[in-house]
């Protein structure tokens, strides 16, 4: 089944404890992206990648890191999470136009 | 700066009627794409429809059509014959076709009444 998977789906952590949210797609898509969704703000792009080893900042990259070492994987790294990073995170992949989203990761930072 | 504006936080529509969800955008790019996504209460994001800035005809996908008015910078979503399953959050989005930077509007929550 063609899909984008994210893990974990839910995470509660404490301020400053490094974490990684994994994202994997099995559709051989070139493009991948991370978003955060907050009430009243829609989705805001954190980082995107147009190919292996090619990444660029979206609108809200501060406090996040990404890497694209393989085509199928695009992990999101929070080196030192803070409470303002509490949010719903979506990974997406795209062949070019439409994006296919993962199920989301709900992160709470206390 | 690029911007997407969805002015309707919430809307109600009677089942089987048509509804229009508004989206206006601002960009200095000549080449861009406009998208609509649906987010049901279960939380997943579902692609609905795409319109390229150079497409001369309005995009249609089943019961969804995109009313694209380039001079007015609007890309409204029209849902015909609304169904109860159309109750969801709807997001308008824009992407410049030279890259992959994408911005979303704040969304419109649609309620379909039986």
Coordinates of C-alpha atoms in Angstrom, one line a residue:
Chain A
X1 CA 0.0 0.0 0.0
X2 CA 1.3 3.4 -1.0
X3 CA 1.8 5.5 2.2
X4 CA 3.7 7.9 4.3
X5 CA 4.4 6.6 7.8
X6 CA 5.4 8.6 10.8
X7 CA 6.7 7.5 14.2
X8 CA 5.8 8.0 16.9
X9 CA 2.2 9.0 16.6
X10 CA 2.1 10.5 20.0
X11 CA 5.0 11.8 22.2
X12 CA 5.1 13.6 25.5
X13 CA 8.6 14.8 26.4
X14 CA 10.4 17.3 28.6
X15 CA 12.1 20.5 27.7
X16 CA 15.6 20.0 26.3
X17 CA 15.4 16.3 25.7
X18 CA 16.5 15.6 22.1
X19 CA 14.0 13.7 20.0
X20 CA 13.5 12.5 16.4
X21 CA 10.3 12.0 14.5
X22 CA 10.8 9.6 11.7
X23 CA 9.1 9.8 8.3
X24 CA 9.2 7.3 5.5
X25 CA 7.4 7.0 2.1
X26 CA 7.3 4.0 -0.2
X27 CA 6.2 5.9 -3.4
X28 CA 9.6 6.9 -4.6
X29 CA 8.7 10.6 -4.4
X30 CA 11.4 13.2 -4.9
X31 CA 9.8 15.8 -2.7
X32 CA 9.3 15.6 1.1
X33 CA 8.2 18.1 3.6
X34 CA 7.5 18.7 7.3
X35 CA 4.7 20.9 8.6
X36 CA 3.3 21.8 12.0
X37 CA -0.3 22.5 12.6
X38 CA -1.5 24.8 15.3
X39 CA -5.1 26.0 15.9
X40 CA -6.0 29.0 13.9
X41 CA -2.8 29.0 11.9
X42 CA -3.3 26.2 9.4
X43 CA -0.2 24.3 8.5
X44 CA 3.2 25.9 8.4
X45 CA 6.1 24.4 6.6
X46 CA 9.2 23.7 8.6
X47 CA 11.6 22.2 6.1
X48 CA 11.3 20.6 2.7
X49 CA 13.6 18.5 0.5
X50 CA 13.6 18.3 -3.2
X51 CA 15.9 15.3 -3.4
X52 CA 18.5 13.3 -1.5
X53 CA 20.9 15.7 0.3
X54 CA 18.9 18.7 -0.8
X55 CA 16.9 20.5 1.9
X56 CA 15.7 24.0 2.5
X57 CA 13.9 26.0 5.1
X58 CA 10.2 26.6 5.2
X59 CA 8.5 29.4 7.1
X60 CA 9.2 28.1 10.6
X61 CA 12.6 26.3 10.7
X62 CA 13.9 27.6 14.0
X63 CA 14.5 24.8 16.5
X64 CA 14.3 22.0 14.0
X65 CA 16.8 20.0 11.9
X66 CA 16.2 17.6 9.1
X67 CA 18.3 15.3 6.9
X68 CA 17.7 13.4 3.7
X69 CA 20.2 10.7 3.3
X70 CA 17.9 8.3 1.6
X71 CA 15.1 9.1 -0.8
X72 CA 12.5 7.4 1.3
X73 CA 13.3 8.9 4.7
X74 CA 13.1 12.4 6.0
X75 CA 13.5 12.6 9.8
X76 CA 12.7 15.7 11.8
X77 CA 15.0 16.4 14.7
X78 CA 14.4 18.6 17.7
X79 CA 17.7 19.0 19.4
X80 CA 16.4 20.9 22.4
X81 CA 12.6 20.9 22.4
X82 CA 10.7 23.7 24.1
X83 CA 7.1 24.1 25.1
X84 CA 6.3 26.3 22.1
X85 CA 7.1 23.3 19.9
X86 CA 4.0 21.5 21.2
X87 CA 2.0 20.9 18.1
X88 CA 0.7 18.4 15.6
X89 CA 3.4 17.5 13.0
X90 CA 2.8 16.2 9.5
X91 CA 5.2 14.7 7.1
X92 CA 4.3 14.8 3.4
X93 CA 5.8 13.5 0.2
X94 CA 5.0 14.5 -3.4
X95 CA 5.7 13.4 -6.9
X96 CA 5.5 17.1 -7.9
X97 CA 2.0 18.6 -7.5
X98 CA -0.2 17.0 -4.8
X99 CA 1.2 16.1 -1.5
X100 CA 0.5 12.8 0.4
X101 CA 0.5 13.3 4.1
X102 CA 1.4 11.0 6.9
X103 CA -1.0 10.4 9.8
X104 CA 0.5 13.1 12.0
X105 CA 2.5 13.1 15.2
X106 CA 1.1 14.9 18.2
X107 CA 4.0 16.2 20.3
X108 CA 3.7 17.7 23.8
X109 CA 6.7 19.3 25.4
X110 CA 6.4 20.0 29.1
Chain B
X1 CA 5.6 37.9 0.8
X2 CA 3.3 35.1 -0.1
X3 CA 0.1 34.8 1.7
X4 CA -3.1 32.8 1.7
X5 CA -6.3 34.2 3.2
X6 CA -9.4 32.1 4.0
X7 CA -11.9 34.6 5.4
X8 CA -14.6 32.0 6.5
X9 CA -13.6 30.3 9.7
X10 CA -16.8 28.3 9.6
X11 CA -19.7 27.6 7.2
X12 CA -22.9 25.6 7.2
X13 CA -24.5 24.1 4.1
X14 CA -27.6 21.9 3.7
X15 CA -27.0 18.4 2.4
X16 CA -27.3 18.2 -1.4
X17 CA -26.7 21.9 -1.9
X18 CA -23.5 23.5 -3.4
X19 CA -21.1 25.5 -1.3
X20 CA -18.2 27.8 -2.1
X21 CA -15.2 28.1 0.1
X22 CA -13.2 31.3 -0.4
X23 CA -9.5 31.6 -0.9
X24 CA -7.5 34.6 -1.9
X25 CA -3.7 34.6 -2.3
X26 CA -0.9 37.0 -2.7
X27 CA 2.3 36.3 -4.6
X28 CA 4.8 38.1 -6.8
X29 CA 5.6 34.8 -8.6
X30 CA 4.3 34.3 -12.2
X31 CA 4.3 30.6 -12.0
X32 CA 2.6 28.9 -9.0
X33 CA 0.2 26.2 -8.1
X34 CA -2.9 26.3 -5.9
X35 CA -4.2 23.4 -3.9
X36 CA -7.1 22.4 -1.7
X37 CA -6.9 19.8 1.0
X38 CA -9.5 18.3 3.3
X39 CA -9.0 17.4 6.9
X40 CA -11.8 15.3 8.4
X41 CA -12.2 15.1 12.2
X42 CA -10.0 11.9 12.1
X43 CA -7.1 14.2 11.3
X44 CA -5.6 13.0 8.1
X45 CA -4.9 15.5 5.2
X46 CA -6.4 14.6 1.9
X47 CA -5.5 16.2 -1.4
X48 CA -8.6 17.4 -3.4
X49 CA -7.7 19.5 -6.3
X50 CA -4.9 21.4 -8.1
X51 CA -4.8 24.5 -10.3
X52 CA -1.7 25.8 -12.1
X53 CA -1.3 29.5 -12.6
X54 CA -1.1 29.1 -16.4
X55 CA -4.0 26.7 -16.7
X56 CA -6.7 28.3 -18.7
X57 CA -9.5 26.1 -17.6
X58 CA -10.7 25.7 -14.0
X59 CA -9.8 22.4 -12.5
X60 CA -12.4 19.9 -11.7
X61 CA -12.3 16.6 -9.8
X62 CA -15.6 14.9 -9.4
X63 CA -17.8 17.1 -7.1
X64 CA -15.0 19.5 -6.5
X65 CA -14.1 22.4 -8.8
X66 CA -11.8 25.3 -8.4
X67 CA -13.0 28.7 -9.5
X68 CA -9.8 30.4 -10.5
X69 CA -9.8 34.1 -11.0
X70 CA -6.2 35.1 -11.6
X71 CA -6.7 38.9 -11.9
X72 CA -8.5 38.8 -8.6
X73 CA -6.1 36.4 -7.1
X74 CA -8.8 34.1 -5.9
X75 CA -9.0 30.3 -6.0
X76 CA -12.4 29.3 -4.5
X77 CA -13.4 25.7 -4.0
X78 CA -16.8 24.7 -5.1
X79 CA -18.3 21.5 -3.7
X80 CA -21.5 20.5 -5.5
X81 CA -24.2 18.3 -4.0
X82 CA -22.8 18.4 -0.5
X83 CA -22.8 15.2 1.5
X84 CA -22.6 14.6 5.2
X85 CA -19.1 13.2 4.7
X86 CA -18.0 16.6 3.4
X87 CA -18.1 18.0 7.0
X88 CA -14.4 18.7 7.6
X89 CA -11.7 21.4 7.7
X90 CA -10.6 22.7 4.3
X91 CA -7.3 24.3 3.6
X92 CA -6.2 26.3 0.6
X93 CA -2.5 26.2 -0.2
X94 CA 0.0 27.7 -2.7
X95 CA 3.4 26.7 -3.9
X96 CA 5.7 28.4 -6.3
X97 CA 6.4 26.0 -9.2
X98 CA 10.1 26.7 -9.2
X99 CA 10.6 25.2 -5.8
X100 CA 8.7 23.4 -3.1
X101 CA 8.0 26.1 -0.5
X102 CA 4.3 25.8 0.4
X103 CA 2.0 28.0 2.4
X104 CA -1.4 27.2 3.7
X105 CA -4.4 29.3 4.8
X106 CA -5.9 29.1 8.3
X107 CA -8.7 26.8 7.0
X108 CA -12.5 26.8 6.8
X109 CA -14.5 24.4 8.8
X110 CA -17.5 23.2 6.8
X111 CA -20.6 21.7 8.5
X112 CA -23.1 19.8 6.3
X113 CA -26.6 19.7 7.8
X114 CA -28.9 16.7 7.1

